[in-house]
XYZ file of C-alpha atoms in Angstrom:
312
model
C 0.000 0.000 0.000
C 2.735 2.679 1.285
C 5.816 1.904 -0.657
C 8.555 3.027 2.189
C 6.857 1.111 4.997
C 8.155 -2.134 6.022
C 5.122 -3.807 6.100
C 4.025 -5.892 3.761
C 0.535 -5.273 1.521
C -1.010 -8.342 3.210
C -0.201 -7.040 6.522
C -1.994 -3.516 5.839
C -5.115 -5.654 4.792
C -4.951 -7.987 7.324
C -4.613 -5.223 9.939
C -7.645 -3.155 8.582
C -9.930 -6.203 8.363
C -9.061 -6.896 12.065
C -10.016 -3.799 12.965
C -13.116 -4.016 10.895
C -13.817 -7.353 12.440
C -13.619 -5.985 15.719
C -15.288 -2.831 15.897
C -18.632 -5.141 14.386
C -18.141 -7.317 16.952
C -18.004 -4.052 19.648
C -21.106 -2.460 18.500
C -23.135 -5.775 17.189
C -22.757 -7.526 20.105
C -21.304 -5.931 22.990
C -23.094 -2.507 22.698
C -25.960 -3.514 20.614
C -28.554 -1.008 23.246
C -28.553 1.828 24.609
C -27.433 1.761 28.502
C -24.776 3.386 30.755
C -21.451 1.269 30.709
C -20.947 0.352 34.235
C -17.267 0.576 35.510
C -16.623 -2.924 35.726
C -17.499 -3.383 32.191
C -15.664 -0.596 31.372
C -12.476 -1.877 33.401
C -12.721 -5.077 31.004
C -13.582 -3.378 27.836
C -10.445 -1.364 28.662
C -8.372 -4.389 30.043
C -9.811 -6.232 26.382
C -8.472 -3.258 24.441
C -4.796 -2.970 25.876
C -4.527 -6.849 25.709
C -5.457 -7.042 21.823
C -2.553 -3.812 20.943
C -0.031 -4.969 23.345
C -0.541 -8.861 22.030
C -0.265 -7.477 18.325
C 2.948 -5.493 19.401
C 4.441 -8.876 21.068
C 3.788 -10.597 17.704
C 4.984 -7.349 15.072
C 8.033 -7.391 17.287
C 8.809 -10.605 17.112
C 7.695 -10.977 13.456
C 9.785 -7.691 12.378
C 12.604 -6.892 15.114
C 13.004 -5.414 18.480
C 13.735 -2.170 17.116
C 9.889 -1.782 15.287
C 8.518 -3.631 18.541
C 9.836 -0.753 20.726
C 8.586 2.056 18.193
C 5.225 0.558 18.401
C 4.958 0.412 21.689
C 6.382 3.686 22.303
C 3.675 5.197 19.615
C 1.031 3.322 21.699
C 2.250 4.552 25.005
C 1.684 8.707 23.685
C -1.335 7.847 21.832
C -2.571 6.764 24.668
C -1.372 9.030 27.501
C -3.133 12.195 25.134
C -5.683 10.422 24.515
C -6.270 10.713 28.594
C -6.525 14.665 27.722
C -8.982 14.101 24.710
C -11.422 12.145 27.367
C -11.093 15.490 29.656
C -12.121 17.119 26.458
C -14.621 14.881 25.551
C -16.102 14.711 29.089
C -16.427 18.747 29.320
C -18.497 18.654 25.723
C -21.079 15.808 27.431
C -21.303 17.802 30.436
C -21.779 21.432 28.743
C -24.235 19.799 26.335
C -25.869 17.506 28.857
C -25.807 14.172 27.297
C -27.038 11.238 29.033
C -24.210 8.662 30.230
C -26.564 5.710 28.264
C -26.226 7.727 24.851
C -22.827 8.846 25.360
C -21.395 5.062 23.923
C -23.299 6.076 20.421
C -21.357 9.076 19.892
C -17.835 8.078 21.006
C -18.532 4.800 18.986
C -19.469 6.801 15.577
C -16.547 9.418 16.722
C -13.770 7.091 17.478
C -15.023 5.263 13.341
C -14.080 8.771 12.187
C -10.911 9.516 13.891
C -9.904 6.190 12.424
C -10.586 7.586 8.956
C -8.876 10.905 9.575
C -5.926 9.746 11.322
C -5.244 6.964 8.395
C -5.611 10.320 6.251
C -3.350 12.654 8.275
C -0.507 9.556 8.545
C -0.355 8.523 4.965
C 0.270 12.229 4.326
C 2.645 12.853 7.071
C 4.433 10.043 5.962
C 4.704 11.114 2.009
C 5.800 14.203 3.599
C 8.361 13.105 5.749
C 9.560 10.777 2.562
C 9.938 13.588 0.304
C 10.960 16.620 2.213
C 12.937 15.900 5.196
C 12.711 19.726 6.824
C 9.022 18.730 7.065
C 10.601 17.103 10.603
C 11.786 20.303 12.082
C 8.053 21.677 11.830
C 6.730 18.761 13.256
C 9.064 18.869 16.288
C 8.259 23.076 16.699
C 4.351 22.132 16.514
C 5.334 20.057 19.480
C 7.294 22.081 21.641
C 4.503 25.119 20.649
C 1.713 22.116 22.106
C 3.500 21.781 25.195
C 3.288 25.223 26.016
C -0.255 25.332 25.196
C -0.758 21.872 27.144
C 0.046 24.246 30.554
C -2.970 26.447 29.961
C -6.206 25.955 31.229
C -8.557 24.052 28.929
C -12.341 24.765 29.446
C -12.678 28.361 27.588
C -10.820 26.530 25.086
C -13.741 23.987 24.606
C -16.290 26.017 25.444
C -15.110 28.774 21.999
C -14.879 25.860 19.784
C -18.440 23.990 20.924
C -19.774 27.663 20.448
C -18.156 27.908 16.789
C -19.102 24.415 15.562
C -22.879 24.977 16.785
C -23.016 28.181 14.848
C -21.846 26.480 11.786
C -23.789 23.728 12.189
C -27.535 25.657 13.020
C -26.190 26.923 9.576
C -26.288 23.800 7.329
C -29.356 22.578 9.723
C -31.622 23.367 12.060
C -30.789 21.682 15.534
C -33.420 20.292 17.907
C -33.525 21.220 21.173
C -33.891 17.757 22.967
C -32.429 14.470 22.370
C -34.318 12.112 20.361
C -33.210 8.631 22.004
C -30.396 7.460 20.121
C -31.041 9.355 17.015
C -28.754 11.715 14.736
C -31.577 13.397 12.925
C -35.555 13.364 13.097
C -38.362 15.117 11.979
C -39.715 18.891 12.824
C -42.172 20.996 11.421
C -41.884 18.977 7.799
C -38.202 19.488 7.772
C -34.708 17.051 8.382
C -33.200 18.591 12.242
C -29.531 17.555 13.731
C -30.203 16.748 17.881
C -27.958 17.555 20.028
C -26.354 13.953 20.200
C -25.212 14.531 16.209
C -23.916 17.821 17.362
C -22.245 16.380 20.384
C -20.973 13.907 18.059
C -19.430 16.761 15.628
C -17.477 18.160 18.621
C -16.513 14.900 19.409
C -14.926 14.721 15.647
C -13.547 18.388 15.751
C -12.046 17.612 19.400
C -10.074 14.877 17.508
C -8.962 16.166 14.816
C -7.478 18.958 16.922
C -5.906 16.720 19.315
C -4.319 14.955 15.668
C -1.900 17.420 14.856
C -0.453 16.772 18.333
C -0.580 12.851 17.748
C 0.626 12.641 14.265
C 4.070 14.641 14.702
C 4.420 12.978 17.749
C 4.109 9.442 16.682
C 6.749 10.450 13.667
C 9.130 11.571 16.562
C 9.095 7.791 17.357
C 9.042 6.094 14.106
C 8.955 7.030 10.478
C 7.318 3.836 9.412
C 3.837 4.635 8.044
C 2.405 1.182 9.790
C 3.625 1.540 13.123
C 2.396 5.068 12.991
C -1.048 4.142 11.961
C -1.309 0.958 13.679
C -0.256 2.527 16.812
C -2.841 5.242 17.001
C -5.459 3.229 15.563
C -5.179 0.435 18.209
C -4.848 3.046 21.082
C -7.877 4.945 19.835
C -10.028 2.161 19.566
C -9.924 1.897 23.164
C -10.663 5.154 23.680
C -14.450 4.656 24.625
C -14.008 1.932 27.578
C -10.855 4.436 28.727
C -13.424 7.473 28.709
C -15.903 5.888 30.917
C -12.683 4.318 33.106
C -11.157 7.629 34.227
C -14.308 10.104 33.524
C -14.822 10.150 37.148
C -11.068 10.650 38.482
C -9.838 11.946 35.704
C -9.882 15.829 37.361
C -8.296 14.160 40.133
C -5.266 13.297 37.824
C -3.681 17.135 38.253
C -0.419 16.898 36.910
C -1.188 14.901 34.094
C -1.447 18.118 32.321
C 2.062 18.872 33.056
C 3.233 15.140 32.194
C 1.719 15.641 28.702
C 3.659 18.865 28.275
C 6.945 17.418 29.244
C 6.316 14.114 26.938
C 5.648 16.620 23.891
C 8.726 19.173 24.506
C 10.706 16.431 24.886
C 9.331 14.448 21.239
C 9.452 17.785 19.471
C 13.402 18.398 20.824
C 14.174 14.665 19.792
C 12.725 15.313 16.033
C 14.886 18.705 16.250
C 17.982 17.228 16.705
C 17.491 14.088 14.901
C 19.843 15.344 11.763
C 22.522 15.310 14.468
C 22.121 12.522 17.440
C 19.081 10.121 17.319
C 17.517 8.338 20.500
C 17.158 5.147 20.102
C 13.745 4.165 20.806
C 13.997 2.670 24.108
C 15.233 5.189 25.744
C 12.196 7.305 24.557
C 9.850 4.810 25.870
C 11.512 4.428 29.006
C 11.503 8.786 29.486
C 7.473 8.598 28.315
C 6.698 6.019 30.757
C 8.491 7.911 33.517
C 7.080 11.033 33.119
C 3.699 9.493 33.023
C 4.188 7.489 36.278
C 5.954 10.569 38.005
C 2.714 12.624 37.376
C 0.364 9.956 38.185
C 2.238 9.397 41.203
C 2.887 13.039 42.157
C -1.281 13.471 41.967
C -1.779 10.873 43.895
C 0.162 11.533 46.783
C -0.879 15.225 47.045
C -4.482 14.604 46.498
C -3.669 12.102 49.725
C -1.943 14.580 51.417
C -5.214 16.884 50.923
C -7.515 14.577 51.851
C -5.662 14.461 55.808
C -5.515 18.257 55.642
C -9.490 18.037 55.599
């Protein structure tokens, strides 16, 4: 498919299918109506999710070389630690739009389908980028350090000026209902086709992600500049995006120097794809400093939030 990726055609299809295969078997059978995830599901949707990507990574690494195995994993790892800030995202859009927990599945479901298209999108090109002009790197690594900055400031006004901009544009193209209709995108009203606020929810939801890509996509291609392990590293860590939201949706706030964490991962990805022309980090050692960081602020937010708790 991608001519400079190590993978094989097969491998591409295989991958895709598997993925096709298993987001049927998430929404046909496991999520088939509409009901509030209870944490212990979640906890095993999530547990289910990790287990497939980190069993595919045992098998790519074995299959293609420690050296890939490591990149993939390290992709994984900062796919997955932002996508902990996209779920603080996504959880202020539910709660400023008021969308019932049972109907909430539906639109990360139908969101995390389209993040899979656009990512795919955004990587290919990346990766035809990186292929053919190799300065493309050094803008890559400054939209990095420039996100890590921005990763320090405070979030909700943030949200709150895009939900307000893509509702605008939206009322627009169509009119928009003022109550949710069940599970449904669009109904009926006065003769004429509305949105409801669950396919506007589900907009932001789309526009949330494809902001949060052009933090992802350099970041992966900090790690590796193998088109596959790029895409199948954010694919399988977005996938389980939906069991992770309704996993740390109610401690996530608690987490207050994950913020922080995700600043320090990005600076240090950007400065690694700035000075790549003259010393490269081997992958491991990336892995092991993204792991760190994420465990020092997980840590660190534990222990003060403790310490809080006595004060009270």
């Amino acid at each position: 498919m991608i001519t400079h990726s190590m993978a094989p055609d097969w491998l591409w299809l295989a991958f895709l299918i598997g993925i096709l295969i298993l987001i049927f078997i998430d929404v046909a059978l496991l999520h088939r109506t509409a009901k509030e995830e209870s944490m212990r599901s979640a906890l095993l949707n999530t547990a289910l999710w990790i287990g497939v990507a980190l069993s595919f990574n045992l098998w790519f690494g074995l299959e293609y070389g420690t050296t890939a195995g490591t990149e993939f994993l390290t992709g994984y790892v900062i796919e997955k630690s932002l996508s902990m800030d996209n779920v603080f995202v996504i959880l202020l859009l539910f709660e400023s739009m008021k969308i019932p927990a049972k109907y909430q599945h539906r639109v990360l479901f139908w969101g995390v389908l389209g993040a899979i298209i656009f990512r795919g999108i955004f990587i290919i090109i990346g990766a035809e980028l990186i292929h053919r002009f190799s300065w493309v790197l050094y803008i890559f690594g400054a939209i990095l350090i420039i996100s890590a900055i921005k990763f320090l400031r405070e979030e909700k006004e943030e949200v709150e000026e895009v939900e307000h901009v893509v509702i605008r544009y939206l009322k627009k193209i169509v009119p928009v209902t003022s109550k949710i209709e069940g599970q449904a995108f669009f109904v009926r009203e006065h003769g004429r086709r509305a949105a409801t606020p669950l396919f506007a929810a589900l907009l932001l939801v789309e526009t949330s992600d494809i902001i949060f890509a052009v933090d992802s996509i350099p970041a992966v291609f900090a790690v590796t500049r193998d088109p596959f392990i790029a895409f199948a590293s954010n694919i399988l860590a977005i996938l389980g995006l939906r069991s992770l939201y309704f996993v740390i949706a109610h401690w996530v706030k608690n987490l207050r120097y994950l913020k922080p964490g995700l600043a320090v991962i990005l600076g240090y990805v950007g400065i690694k794809m700035l000075i790549v022309e003259w010393y490269h980090i081997p992958a491991w050692i990336s892995l092991l400093v993204i792991i760190g960081v994420l465990t020092t602020a997980a840590l660190t937010s534990w222990y003060v939030n403790r310490l809080e708790e006595r004060r009270r």
